[in-house]
Coordinates of C-alpha atoms in Angstrom, one line a residue:
M1 CA 33.2 8.7 -14.6
K2 CA 33.3 12.0 -16.4
H3 CA 29.9 13.7 -16.8
D4 CA 28.7 14.9 -20.2
S5 CA 28.7 18.7 -20.1
Q6 CA 25.5 18.7 -22.1
A7 CA 23.7 16.4 -19.6
E8 CA 20.5 17.5 -18.1
R9 CA 20.7 18.2 -14.4
F10 CA 18.1 17.8 -11.7
D11 CA 17.9 17.5 -7.9
V12 CA 16.1 14.2 -8.1
I13 CA 15.6 11.5 -10.8
V14 CA 12.7 9.0 -10.5
I15 CA 13.0 5.9 -12.7
G16 CA 9.6 4.6 -13.7
G17 CA 6.1 6.0 -14.1
G18 CA 4.1 3.4 -12.2
H19 CA 2.3 4.0 -8.9
A20 CA 5.6 4.2 -6.9
G21 CA 7.2 6.4 -9.5
C22 CA 4.3 8.9 -9.8
E23 CA 4.1 9.3 -6.0
A24 CA 7.9 9.6 -5.6
A25 CA 8.2 12.2 -8.4
A26 CA 5.3 14.2 -7.1
A27 CA 6.5 14.1 -3.5
S28 CA 10.0 15.2 -4.5
A29 CA 8.6 18.0 -6.5
R30 CA 6.3 19.2 -3.6
M31 CA 9.5 19.3 -1.5
G32 CA 10.8 21.9 -3.9
A33 CA 13.3 19.7 -5.6
R34 CA 13.7 20.0 -9.4
T35 CA 12.6 16.5 -10.3
A36 CA 12.8 14.4 -13.5
L37 CA 10.4 11.4 -14.0
V38 CA 12.1 9.1 -16.5
T39 CA 9.8 6.8 -18.4
K40 CA 9.9 4.8 -21.6
S41 CA 6.7 6.5 -22.8
I42 CA 4.3 9.1 -21.5
S43 CA 1.5 6.6 -22.0
D44 CA 3.1 4.4 -19.4
I45 CA 2.5 6.9 -16.6
G46 CA -0.3 5.8 -14.2
V47 CA -0.9 2.4 -15.9
M48 CA -2.8 -0.1 -13.7
S49 CA -1.1 -3.2 -14.8
C50 CA -3.3 -5.8 -13.0
N51 CA -6.6 -5.4 -11.3
P52 CA -8.8 -2.4 -11.8
A53 CA -9.2 -1.6 -8.2
I54 CA -7.6 0.5 -5.4
G55 CA -7.8 0.1 -1.6
G56 CA -9.1 -2.7 0.6
L57 CA -8.3 -3.9 4.1
G58 CA -5.0 -2.4 5.1
K59 CA -4.5 -1.1 1.6
G60 CA -7.2 1.5 1.9
Q61 CA -5.5 2.8 5.0
I62 CA -2.3 3.3 3.1
V63 CA -4.2 5.2 0.3
R64 CA -5.6 7.5 3.0
E65 CA -2.1 8.0 4.4
I66 CA -0.7 8.9 1.0
D67 CA -3.5 11.4 0.7
A68 CA -2.7 12.8 4.2
L69 CA 0.9 13.5 2.9
D70 CA -0.6 15.3 -0.1
G71 CA 0.0 12.4 -2.5
L72 CA -2.0 11.6 -5.6
M73 CA -3.5 8.2 -5.5
A74 CA -6.6 9.0 -3.5
R75 CA -7.6 12.0 -5.6
M76 CA -7.0 10.2 -8.8
A77 CA -9.1 7.2 -7.6
D78 CA -12.0 9.6 -6.6
R79 CA -11.9 11.0 -10.2
A80 CA -11.9 7.5 -11.8
G81 CA -13.8 5.3 -9.4
I82 CA -16.8 3.5 -10.7
Q83 CA -17.8 1.6 -7.6
F84 CA -17.0 2.5 -4.0
R85 CA -17.4 0.3 -1.0
I86 CA -16.3 0.4 2.7
L87 CA -15.2 -3.2 3.5
N88 CA -16.1 -4.5 7.0
R89 CA -18.6 -1.7 7.4
S90 CA -20.5 -3.8 10.0
R91 CA -17.4 -3.9 12.2
G92 CA -15.5 -1.1 14.1
P93 CA -13.7 1.7 12.2
A94 CA -10.3 0.2 12.9
A95 CA -11.3 -2.9 10.9
R96 CA -12.8 -1.0 7.9
G97 CA -11.1 -0.4 4.6
P98 CA -12.2 1.8 1.7
R99 CA -12.0 0.2 -1.7
A100 CA -13.0 1.3 -5.2
Q101 CA -13.3 -0.3 -8.7
I102 CA -11.5 2.0 -11.1
D103 CA -11.9 2.9 -14.7
R104 CA -8.4 2.2 -15.9
R105 CA -8.3 4.8 -18.7
L106 CA -9.9 7.5 -16.5
Y107 CA -7.3 6.9 -13.8
Q108 CA -4.4 6.9 -16.3
R109 CA -5.7 10.1 -17.9
A110 CA -6.2 11.8 -14.5
M111 CA -2.6 10.9 -13.4
Q112 CA -1.0 12.0 -16.6
T113 CA -3.0 15.3 -16.6
E114 CA -2.0 16.0 -13.0
L115 CA 1.7 15.4 -13.5
A116 CA 1.9 17.2 -16.8
T117 CA 1.7 20.6 -15.1
Y118 CA 3.0 19.7 -11.7
P119 CA 5.4 22.4 -10.4
N120 CA 9.1 21.5 -10.3
L121 CA 8.4 18.2 -12.3
S122 CA 9.7 17.4 -15.8
T123 CA 9.2 14.2 -17.8
V124 CA 12.2 12.6 -19.6
V125 CA 11.3 10.0 -22.1
G126 CA 13.8 7.2 -22.4
M127 CA 14.9 3.7 -21.3
V128 CA 17.4 3.7 -18.4
D129 CA 20.3 1.3 -19.0
G130 CA 22.4 2.0 -15.9
L131 CA 23.4 4.3 -13.0
I132 CA 26.1 6.9 -13.1
L133 CA 28.4 6.8 -10.1
Q134 CA 30.8 9.5 -8.9
E135 CA 33.2 8.9 -6.0
G136 CA 31.1 5.9 -5.0
Q137 CA 27.8 7.8 -4.9
V138 CA 24.9 7.6 -7.4
S139 CA 24.9 10.8 -9.4
G140 CA 22.6 10.1 -12.3
V141 CA 21.4 7.7 -15.0
R142 CA 22.5 6.7 -18.5
L143 CA 19.8 6.3 -21.0
H144 CA 19.7 3.7 -23.9
D145 CA 20.2 6.5 -26.5
G146 CA 23.5 7.6 -24.8
R147 CA 22.1 10.6 -22.9
A148 CA 23.1 11.2 -19.3
V149 CA 20.8 12.7 -16.8
L150 CA 22.4 13.9 -13.5
A151 CA 20.9 14.5 -10.1
G152 CA 21.7 14.6 -6.4
A153 CA 19.6 11.5 -5.7
V154 CA 17.9 8.8 -7.8
V155 CA 14.7 6.8 -7.0
L156 CA 14.3 3.4 -8.7
T157 CA 10.7 2.2 -9.2
A158 CA 11.1 -0.4 -11.9
G159 CA 8.1 -2.6 -11.0
T160 CA 8.3 -5.9 -12.7
F161 CA 10.6 -4.7 -15.5
L162 CA 14.0 -5.8 -14.2
R163 CA 14.7 -8.8 -16.3
G164 CA 11.0 -9.7 -16.4
V165 CA 9.8 -12.9 -17.9
I166 CA 6.2 -13.8 -18.8
H167 CA 5.1 -17.4 -18.5
I168 CA 2.0 -18.8 -20.3
G169 CA 2.1 -22.6 -20.1
R170 CA 5.4 -23.6 -21.6
K171 CA 5.9 -20.3 -23.3
R172 CA 8.5 -17.9 -21.9
I173 CA 8.5 -14.3 -23.1
A174 CA 11.0 -11.6 -22.0
A175 CA 8.8 -8.7 -20.9
G176 CA 8.2 -6.3 -18.1
R177 CA 4.5 -6.2 -18.9
V178 CA 2.6 -7.8 -21.7
G179 CA 3.8 -6.3 -25.0
E180 CA 6.6 -4.3 -23.3
A181 CA 10.3 -5.0 -23.3
P182 CA 12.1 -5.7 -19.9
A183 CA 14.9 -3.7 -18.5
E184 CA 17.7 -6.2 -19.1
L185 CA 20.7 -3.9 -19.1
L186 CA 19.5 -2.0 -16.0
G187 CA 19.0 -5.3 -14.1
R188 CA 22.5 -6.4 -14.9
N189 CA 23.9 -3.0 -14.0
L190 CA 22.3 -2.9 -10.6
E191 CA 23.4 -6.5 -9.8
S192 CA 27.0 -5.5 -10.6
F193 CA 27.0 -3.0 -7.8
G194 CA 26.5 -5.8 -5.2
L195 CA 22.9 -5.4 -4.5
A196 CA 21.4 -8.7 -3.2
V197 CA 19.1 -9.8 -6.0
G198 CA 16.3 -12.4 -5.8
R199 CA 13.3 -13.5 -8.0
L200 CA 9.6 -13.1 -7.3
K201 CA 6.6 -13.7 -9.4
T202 CA 3.1 -12.4 -9.6
G203 CA 0.3 -13.1 -12.0
T204 CA -2.9 -11.8 -13.7
P205 CA -6.0 -13.4 -15.1
A206 CA -7.3 -13.4 -18.6
R207 CA -9.3 -10.4 -19.8
L208 CA -12.8 -11.2 -21.0
H209 CA -15.1 -9.7 -23.6
Q210 CA -18.1 -8.3 -21.8
R211 CA -20.6 -9.0 -24.7
T212 CA -19.8 -12.8 -24.5
I213 CA -20.7 -13.1 -20.8
D214 CA -24.2 -14.3 -19.8
W215 CA -24.9 -11.9 -17.0
D216 CA -28.4 -13.1 -16.2
G217 CA -28.6 -15.2 -13.1
L218 CA -25.2 -14.0 -11.7
E219 CA -25.2 -12.5 -8.2
R220 CA -25.1 -8.7 -8.3
Q221 CA -22.5 -6.9 -6.2
P222 CA -23.4 -3.2 -6.0
G223 CA -21.3 -0.5 -4.4
D224 CA -22.4 1.6 -1.4
S225 CA -25.5 3.8 -2.0
D226 CA -23.6 6.8 -0.7
P227 CA -20.1 6.5 -2.0
E228 CA -17.4 7.6 0.4
P229 CA -14.3 9.3 -1.3
F230 CA -10.7 8.3 -0.6
S231 CA -9.4 11.8 -0.4
F232 CA -9.9 14.1 2.5
L233 CA -10.1 16.9 -0.1
S234 CA -12.8 15.3 -2.2
D235 CA -16.4 16.7 -1.8
G236 CA -18.0 13.7 -3.4
I237 CA -18.0 11.2 -6.2
A238 CA -19.3 12.5 -9.6
T239 CA -18.6 9.4 -11.7
P240 CA -21.5 7.1 -12.5
Q241 CA -21.4 3.9 -10.4
V242 CA -21.6 0.3 -11.8
D243 CA -22.3 -3.2 -10.4
C244 CA -19.9 -6.1 -10.3
R245 CA -21.1 -9.7 -10.6
I246 CA -20.1 -12.8 -8.7
T247 CA -19.7 -16.4 -10.0
R248 CA -17.7 -19.5 -9.0
T249 CA -15.5 -22.2 -10.3
T250 CA -17.0 -25.7 -10.6
A251 CA -15.8 -29.3 -10.2
A252 CA -15.4 -29.4 -14.0
T253 CA -13.2 -26.3 -13.8
H254 CA -10.9 -27.9 -11.3
D255 CA -10.6 -31.1 -13.3
I256 CA -9.4 -29.2 -16.4
I257 CA -6.9 -27.3 -14.3
R258 CA -5.5 -30.5 -12.7
D259 CA -5.2 -32.0 -16.2
A260 CA -3.3 -28.9 -17.3
F261 CA -0.7 -29.1 -14.4
V262 CA 1.6 -31.0 -16.7
D263 CA 2.3 -27.8 -18.7
S264 CA 2.1 -25.4 -15.8
P265 CA 5.3 -23.4 -15.2
L266 CA 4.6 -23.6 -11.5
R267 CA 5.0 -27.4 -11.8
T268 CA 7.6 -27.7 -14.5
G269 CA 10.2 -25.7 -12.6
A270 CA 10.2 -22.9 -15.1
I271 CA 9.3 -20.4 -12.4
V272 CA 11.7 -20.2 -9.5
G273 CA 10.4 -17.1 -7.8
H274 CA 7.9 -17.2 -5.0
G275 CA 4.4 -15.8 -5.6
P276 CA 2.0 -13.9 -3.3
R277 CA 0.6 -16.3 -0.7
Y278 CA -2.5 -14.1 -0.1
C279 CA -3.3 -13.7 -3.8
P280 CA -2.7 -17.2 -5.2
S281 CA -3.2 -18.3 -8.8
I282 CA -6.2 -20.6 -9.5
E283 CA -3.7 -23.4 -10.0
D284 CA -2.5 -22.9 -6.4
K285 CA -6.1 -22.7 -5.1
V286 CA -7.0 -26.0 -6.8
S287 CA -3.8 -27.7 -5.6
R288 CA -3.9 -26.4 -2.0
F289 CA -7.6 -26.5 -1.4
G290 CA -8.6 -29.6 -3.4
D291 CA -11.6 -30.3 -1.1
R292 CA -13.4 -27.0 -2.1
D293 CA -16.3 -27.4 -4.5
G294 CA -15.7 -23.9 -5.9
H295 CA -13.8 -20.6 -5.6
Q296 CA -15.5 -17.2 -5.8
I297 CA -14.8 -15.0 -8.9
F298 CA -15.7 -11.3 -9.1
L299 CA -16.4 -10.1 -12.6
E300 CA -15.2 -6.5 -12.6
P301 CA -15.7 -4.0 -15.5
E302 CA -12.5 -2.3 -16.5
G303 CA -14.2 1.0 -17.4
F304 CA -16.9 2.8 -19.3
D305 CA -15.3 3.0 -22.8
T306 CA -14.0 -0.6 -22.9
E307 CA -15.8 -3.9 -22.9
L308 CA -13.1 -5.7 -21.0
V309 CA -13.9 -7.5 -17.8
Y310 CA -11.4 -8.6 -15.2
P311 CA -12.3 -11.9 -13.6
N312 CA -10.8 -11.4 -10.1
G313 CA -9.9 -14.7 -8.5
V314 CA -8.6 -16.7 -11.5
S315 CA -5.0 -15.4 -11.9
T316 CA -3.3 -18.1 -14.0
S317 CA -0.2 -19.1 -16.0
L318 CA -1.8 -22.1 -17.7
S319 CA -1.6 -22.5 -21.5
E320 CA -4.0 -20.5 -23.7
S321 CA -6.1 -23.6 -24.6
A322 CA -6.3 -24.6 -20.9
Q323 CA -7.5 -21.1 -20.0
E324 CA -10.2 -21.2 -22.6
R325 CA -11.4 -24.6 -21.5
F326 CA -11.6 -24.0 -17.8
L327 CA -13.2 -20.5 -18.1
R328 CA -16.1 -22.0 -20.1
T329 CA -17.0 -24.3 -17.3
I330 CA -17.8 -21.4 -15.0
P331 CA -21.5 -20.2 -14.8
G332 CA -22.0 -17.2 -17.0
L333 CA -18.8 -17.8 -19.0
E334 CA -20.0 -20.8 -21.0
R335 CA -19.6 -18.8 -24.3
V336 CA -16.9 -16.4 -23.1
E337 CA -14.3 -15.0 -25.5
I338 CA -10.8 -14.1 -24.2
A339 CA -9.4 -10.7 -25.2
R340 CA -6.0 -11.3 -23.5
Y341 CA -4.7 -14.4 -21.9
G342 CA -3.6 -14.5 -18.2
Y343 CA 0.0 -14.9 -17.4
A344 CA 2.6 -15.1 -14.6
I345 CA 5.5 -12.7 -14.6
E346 CA 8.8 -13.3 -12.9
Y347 CA 11.2 -10.4 -12.1
D348 CA 14.2 -9.2 -10.1
Y349 CA 13.8 -7.7 -6.6
F350 CA 16.3 -6.5 -4.1
D351 CA 16.5 -7.6 -0.5
P352 CA 14.9 -4.7 1.3
R353 CA 17.1 -5.4 4.3
G354 CA 19.7 -3.7 2.3
L355 CA 17.8 -0.4 2.7
F356 CA 17.7 2.1 5.6
P357 CA 14.2 3.0 6.9
T358 CA 14.5 6.0 4.7
L359 CA 14.5 3.6 1.7
E360 CA 18.0 4.6 0.7
S361 CA 20.3 1.8 -0.3
K362 CA 23.0 0.8 2.2
N363 CA 25.3 -0.2 -0.7
L364 CA 24.8 2.7 -3.0
C365 CA 24.6 6.2 -1.4
R366 CA 21.9 8.4 -2.9
L367 CA 20.0 5.6 -4.5
F368 CA 16.4 5.0 -3.1
L369 CA 14.2 2.1 -4.0
A370 CA 10.4 1.9 -3.9
G371 CA 7.7 -0.5 -5.0
Q372 CA 7.9 -4.1 -6.3
V373 CA 11.7 -3.9 -6.5
N374 CA 11.6 -4.0 -2.7
G375 CA 9.6 -7.2 -2.7
T376 CA 6.1 -5.9 -2.3
T377 CA 2.9 -6.5 -4.3
G378 CA 0.0 -4.1 -4.9
Y379 CA -0.5 -0.6 -6.2
E380 CA -1.0 0.8 -2.7
E381 CA 2.1 -0.6 -1.1
A382 CA 4.2 0.7 -4.0
A383 CA 2.7 4.2 -3.9
G384 CA 3.2 4.4 -0.1
Q385 CA 6.9 3.6 -0.5
G386 CA 7.1 6.1 -3.4
V387 CA 5.9 9.0 -1.2
L388 CA 8.6 8.4 1.4
A389 CA 11.3 7.7 -1.2
G390 CA 10.5 10.9 -3.0
I391 CA 10.5 12.9 0.2
N392 CA 13.9 11.5 1.3
A393 CA 15.5 11.8 -2.1
A394 CA 14.6 15.5 -2.1
L395 CA 16.0 15.8 1.5
R396 CA 19.1 13.9 0.5
S397 CA 19.7 16.1 -2.5
S398 CA 19.5 19.2 -0.4
G399 CA 21.6 17.9 2.4
A400 CA 18.8 17.9 4.9
T401 CA 18.1 15.3 7.7
P402 CA 16.2 12.3 6.3
A403 CA 12.7 11.4 7.4
V404 CA 11.4 8.1 8.9
L405 CA 7.7 7.3 9.3
E406 CA 7.2 5.5 12.7
R407 CA 5.7 2.1 12.9
S408 CA 3.4 3.4 15.7
A409 CA 2.1 6.3 13.5
S410 CA 1.3 4.8 10.1
F411 CA 0.7 1.7 8.1
I412 CA 3.4 3.0 5.6
G413 CA 5.8 3.0 8.6
V414 CA 4.7 -0.6 9.5
M415 CA 5.3 -1.8 6.0
I416 CA 8.7 -0.1 5.6
D417 CA 9.8 -1.4 9.1
D418 CA 8.7 -4.9 8.1
L419 CA 10.6 -4.8 4.9
T420 CA 13.8 -3.2 6.1
S421 CA 14.1 -5.2 9.3
R422 CA 12.7 -8.6 8.3
G423 CA 13.0 -8.8 4.5
V424 CA 10.7 -10.9 2.4
T425 CA 10.4 -14.5 1.1
E426 CA 7.3 -13.8 -1.0
P427 CA 5.6 -10.6 -2.3
Y428 CA 4.6 -8.5 0.7
R429 CA 1.0 -7.5 1.1
M430 CA -0.4 -5.1 3.8
F431 CA -3.0 -6.3 6.3
T432 CA -4.3 -4.5 9.3
S433 CA -3.1 -7.5 11.4
R434 CA 0.5 -6.6 10.6
S435 CA 0.2 -3.6 13.0
E436 CA 0.2 -3.9 16.8
F437 CA -1.1 -0.3 16.8
R438 CA -4.0 -0.7 14.4
L439 CA -6.7 0.7 16.7
S440 CA -5.1 4.2 16.2
L441 CA -4.0 3.6 12.6
R442 CA -7.5 3.9 11.1
A443 CA -8.5 5.2 7.7
D444 CA -10.6 7.9 9.2
N445 CA -7.8 9.6 11.1
A446 CA -4.9 9.4 8.6
D447 CA -4.8 13.2 8.2
F448 CA -4.7 13.8 12.0
R449 CA -1.7 11.4 12.1
L450 CA 0.3 12.4 9.1
T451 CA -0.7 15.8 7.6
P452 CA 1.1 17.7 10.4
V453 CA 4.2 15.4 9.8
G454 CA 4.0 16.2 6.0
T455 CA 3.6 19.9 6.7
S456 CA 6.7 20.0 8.9
L457 CA 8.6 18.2 6.1
G458 CA 7.4 20.6 3.5
C459 CA 5.6 18.1 1.3
V460 CA 2.1 19.3 1.9
S461 CA 0.6 22.2 -0.1
G462 CA -0.9 25.3 1.5
G463 CA -4.4 24.4 0.3
R464 CA -4.3 21.0 2.0
T465 CA -2.8 22.5 5.2
A466 CA -5.6 25.0 5.3
A467 CA -8.3 22.4 4.7
F468 CA -6.8 20.2 7.4
R469 CA -6.6 23.0 10.0
M470 CA -10.3 23.7 9.3
R471 CA -11.2 20.1 9.9
E472 CA -9.0 19.9 13.0
L473 CA -10.7 23.1 14.4
E474 CA -14.2 21.8 13.7
T475 CA -13.5 18.5 15.3
S476 CA -11.9 20.0 18.4
E477 CA -14.8 22.4 18.7
V478 CA -17.4 19.6 18.6
A479 CA -15.4 17.6 21.2
R480 CA -15.2 20.7 23.4
K481 CA -19.0 21.2 23.2
L482 CA -19.7 17.5 24.1
S483 CA -17.4 17.8 27.1
G484 CA -19.3 20.8 28.3
L485 CA -22.8 19.3 28.0
S486 CA -24.2 16.9 30.6
A487 CA -27.4 15.2 31.5
T488 CA -28.9 13.6 34.6
P489 CA -29.8 9.9 34.4
Q490 CA -33.5 10.9 34.4
M491 CA -33.0 13.1 31.3
T492 CA -30.8 10.5 29.6
R493 CA -33.3 7.7 30.1
S494 CA -36.2 9.9 28.8
F495 CA -34.4 9.9 25.5
G496 CA -34.3 6.1 25.4
I497 CA -30.7 5.7 26.6
D498 CA -30.5 3.1 29.4
V499 CA -28.1 4.3 32.1
K500 CA -28.0 3.6 35.8
E501 CA -30.2 5.7 38.0
D502 CA -27.3 6.7 40.2
G503 CA -27.7 10.4 40.3
V504 CA -24.4 11.0 38.4
R505 CA -24.5 13.5 35.5
R506 CA -22.8 12.2 32.4
T507 CA -21.2 14.4 29.7
A508 CA -22.3 14.1 26.1
M509 CA -18.8 12.8 25.4
E510 CA -19.2 10.0 28.0
L511 CA -22.5 9.0 26.5
L512 CA -21.1 9.0 23.0
A513 CA -18.4 6.5 24.1
R514 CA -21.2 3.9 24.7
V515 CA -21.7 1.3 22.1
D516 CA -25.5 1.9 22.0
V517 CA -25.3 5.7 21.5
C518 CA -24.7 7.5 18.3
F519 CA -24.3 11.2 17.5
E520 CA -28.0 11.4 16.3
D521 CA -29.0 10.5 19.8
L522 CA -27.1 13.4 21.2
I523 CA -28.7 15.8 18.6
R524 CA -32.1 14.7 19.9
M525 CA -31.0 15.6 23.4
W526 CA -29.2 18.8 22.4
P527 CA -30.5 20.1 19.0
E528 CA -27.8 22.8 18.8
L529 CA -25.3 20.1 18.0
S530 CA -26.8 19.7 14.6
N531 CA -25.0 22.8 13.5
S532 CA -21.7 20.9 13.4
S533 CA -20.4 19.3 10.2
A534 CA -21.0 15.7 9.4
S535 CA -17.2 15.1 9.1
A536 CA -16.5 16.5 12.6
R537 CA -19.4 14.6 14.1
M538 CA -18.2 11.3 12.6
Q539 CA -14.6 11.9 13.7
V540 CA -15.6 12.8 17.3
E541 CA -17.9 9.8 17.6
T542 CA -15.2 7.4 16.4
D543 CA -12.6 9.0 18.8
A544 CA -15.1 8.7 21.7
K545 CA -15.8 5.0 21.0
Y546 CA -12.1 4.2 20.9
A547 CA -11.0 6.5 23.7
V548 CA -10.6 3.9 26.5
Y549 CA -8.7 1.5 24.2
L550 CA -6.6 4.2 22.7
D551 CA -5.5 5.3 26.2
R552 CA -4.1 1.8 26.7
Q553 CA -2.6 1.7 23.3
N554 CA -1.0 5.1 23.7
G555 CA 0.7 3.7 26.8
A556 CA 2.0 0.8 24.7
V557 CA 3.2 3.3 22.0
S558 CA 5.1 5.3 24.7
D559 CA 6.6 2.0 26.0
Y560 CA 7.6 1.1 22.5
R561 CA 9.3 4.4 21.9
A562 CA 11.0 4.3 25.3
R563 CA 12.4 0.8 24.5
L564 CA 13.8 2.0 21.2
A565 CA 15.5 4.9 23.0
A566 CA 17.1 2.6 25.6
K567 CA 20.9 3.0 25.4
L568 CA 23.4 0.4 24.5
S569 CA 27.1 0.7 25.4
P570 CA 29.3 1.2 22.3
D571 CA 31.8 -1.2 24.0
L572 CA 29.2 -4.0 24.6
D573 CA 30.7 -7.3 23.7
Y574 CA 28.0 -9.0 21.7
R575 CA 30.0 -12.3 21.7
S576 CA 29.1 -12.6 25.4
I577 CA 25.4 -12.5 24.8
P578 CA 24.1 -16.1 24.6
G579 CA 21.3 -16.7 22.0
L580 CA 22.5 -14.3 19.3
S581 CA 23.4 -15.9 16.0
N582 CA 27.0 -15.5 14.8
E583 CA 25.7 -13.5 11.9
I584 CA 23.9 -11.0 14.1
R585 CA 26.8 -10.8 16.5
S586 CA 29.1 -9.9 13.6
R587 CA 26.8 -7.2 12.3
L588 CA 26.3 -5.7 15.8
L589 CA 30.0 -5.6 16.5
K590 CA 30.5 -3.8 13.2
A591 CA 27.5 -1.4 13.6
K592 CA 28.1 -0.6 17.3
P593 CA 24.5 0.7 17.8
L594 CA 24.1 3.3 20.6
T595 CA 20.3 2.6 21.2
L596 CA 17.9 -0.3 20.7
G597 CA 16.4 1.7 17.9
H598 CA 19.7 1.8 16.1
A599 CA 20.1 -2.0 16.7
Y600 CA 16.7 -2.6 15.2
E601 CA 17.9 -1.0 12.0
V602 CA 20.9 -3.4 11.7
E603 CA 20.4 -5.7 8.7
G604 CA 19.1 -9.1 9.7
M605 CA 17.9 -8.1 13.2
T606 CA 15.2 -10.4 14.5
P607 CA 12.5 -9.9 17.2
A608 CA 14.2 -12.7 19.3
A609 CA 17.5 -10.9 19.1
M610 CA 15.9 -7.6 20.0
T611 CA 14.4 -9.2 23.1
L612 CA 17.9 -10.3 24.2
L613 CA 19.3 -6.9 23.6
A614 CA 16.4 -5.2 25.5
A615 CA 17.3 -7.3 28.5
Y616 CA 20.9 -6.2 28.4
A617 CA 19.9 -2.6 27.9
K618 CA 17.7 -2.8 31.0
R619 CA 20.6 -4.3 33.0
G620 CA 22.8 -1.4 31.9
E621 CA 20.2 1.2 33.1
A622 CA 19.9 -0.6 36.4
G623 CA 23.6 -0.5 36.9
A624 CA 24.0 3.1 35.9

């Protein structure tokens, strides 16, 4: 295809201004690539399409990792957050997850302001109808108005817009989001290139008028008294904090929902895509858990300058009349008025097994995919993919070696490894349980794990690098001091710490590793330790508590990396290995992987097949 000589030219194009798109565009620009963010409207940038919250268990860790790589989400959430909570605070740091209720408009305004003056980043307003290919490689996009925009790499972050359809009862509305047209032409264009397309669905609840809710008598859910920011660069939270309230569905609610099943698109067959198992609609809850007398609902304010309330827990695709009837059977909502009805949305996604771990398509060179188009759900999962896609698109455009985030080093790496090696049958959501290395993949140490990686890649600013080095220096200095201080059992017991009277001196670091000792106890014993920063003290205490477990896990990480490095013969006859499926045999014979790590990246590879290959790799080493 000939290129328009008047076409705009960039190093990287990012399609879509949602969470994945914002992070991809910013990451690419930080890498020094001239980047274009293509969006239908400036007002679409940074929109929170569903719930007004960021973070949670597993998700909060991803937000911290995005921040460690100098991404945007954490800082924007700190500017717009109206209620901050650390989930699982009573448990160990590895189980905790930061979460915040967000003022939608503040977040959107903060993101748009941030990107408006971002170095190396331009915004192009227009609807993308298709990709431009040259010699089999993606080289740009064609806009609906006929304009061509060219680049060395393209990142697709289309969210739910690819041939999106909204379902409300028996109504079907072509839309990518309520009131916004879907990307029909782009969806067809992408499918024509041979990408494996499927359908998924997600949903959202009705939005309620705050003034019509009876708040008296509803359980109050406050935030933390001392809000903890998401970003390692944030000094604190300046935004006023609000309460949420809790209510529950009732037996009457469930009866109305069951009666309305006849018109539910989930029952009529109108929806063919699978929905998120871990965030089911209220219809699914009533159908699957019919013995429950109620389901919890969190009434979450959407911001300061709106009276809209988000009823978290009652996502639905029932008809408007059914929504009105069942909502008014819920305590506090007896007189509620609906500002916008809930709906389900069905959309195209692409099998993520068709991607390399860099998020580049195996079918279309120089095309990167991030977000819901890869079968994920959630702002955080999308943004995490966006960061890596933006980094690798910039590297691809410049001809540099692509980057892969290891599974053992980040939740983003866990997610991308899960997606690209196993694929999805339903929208993918991150949980801490998905990682076998979760003791070291904590929210508190994301910068120690990833900021040096980001710095080496060139996607971390000088300001963040300097701030990280200061934190790293303070933390190591505190750890050094603790290792140099020691106390006899008699001295230790005099401060109320019960140790054996064995005559053995114990270092302050050894004492801090105990479950019953905190840093404040050490300050009582050694007052000079009070001069250290709260951040460094907290980090050292967490590291000390996990030290014995991390030593074991680090051994497991080393074993994991060694296994992936195990060599495979390029002449290995996979047809002779019993237990491999014909499909995997065929793909391995074609790929001819040289290591187990390369084999792991082969499309369709399963854990069982990897176990068989590992046995053959070990035999090969023994015979060498």
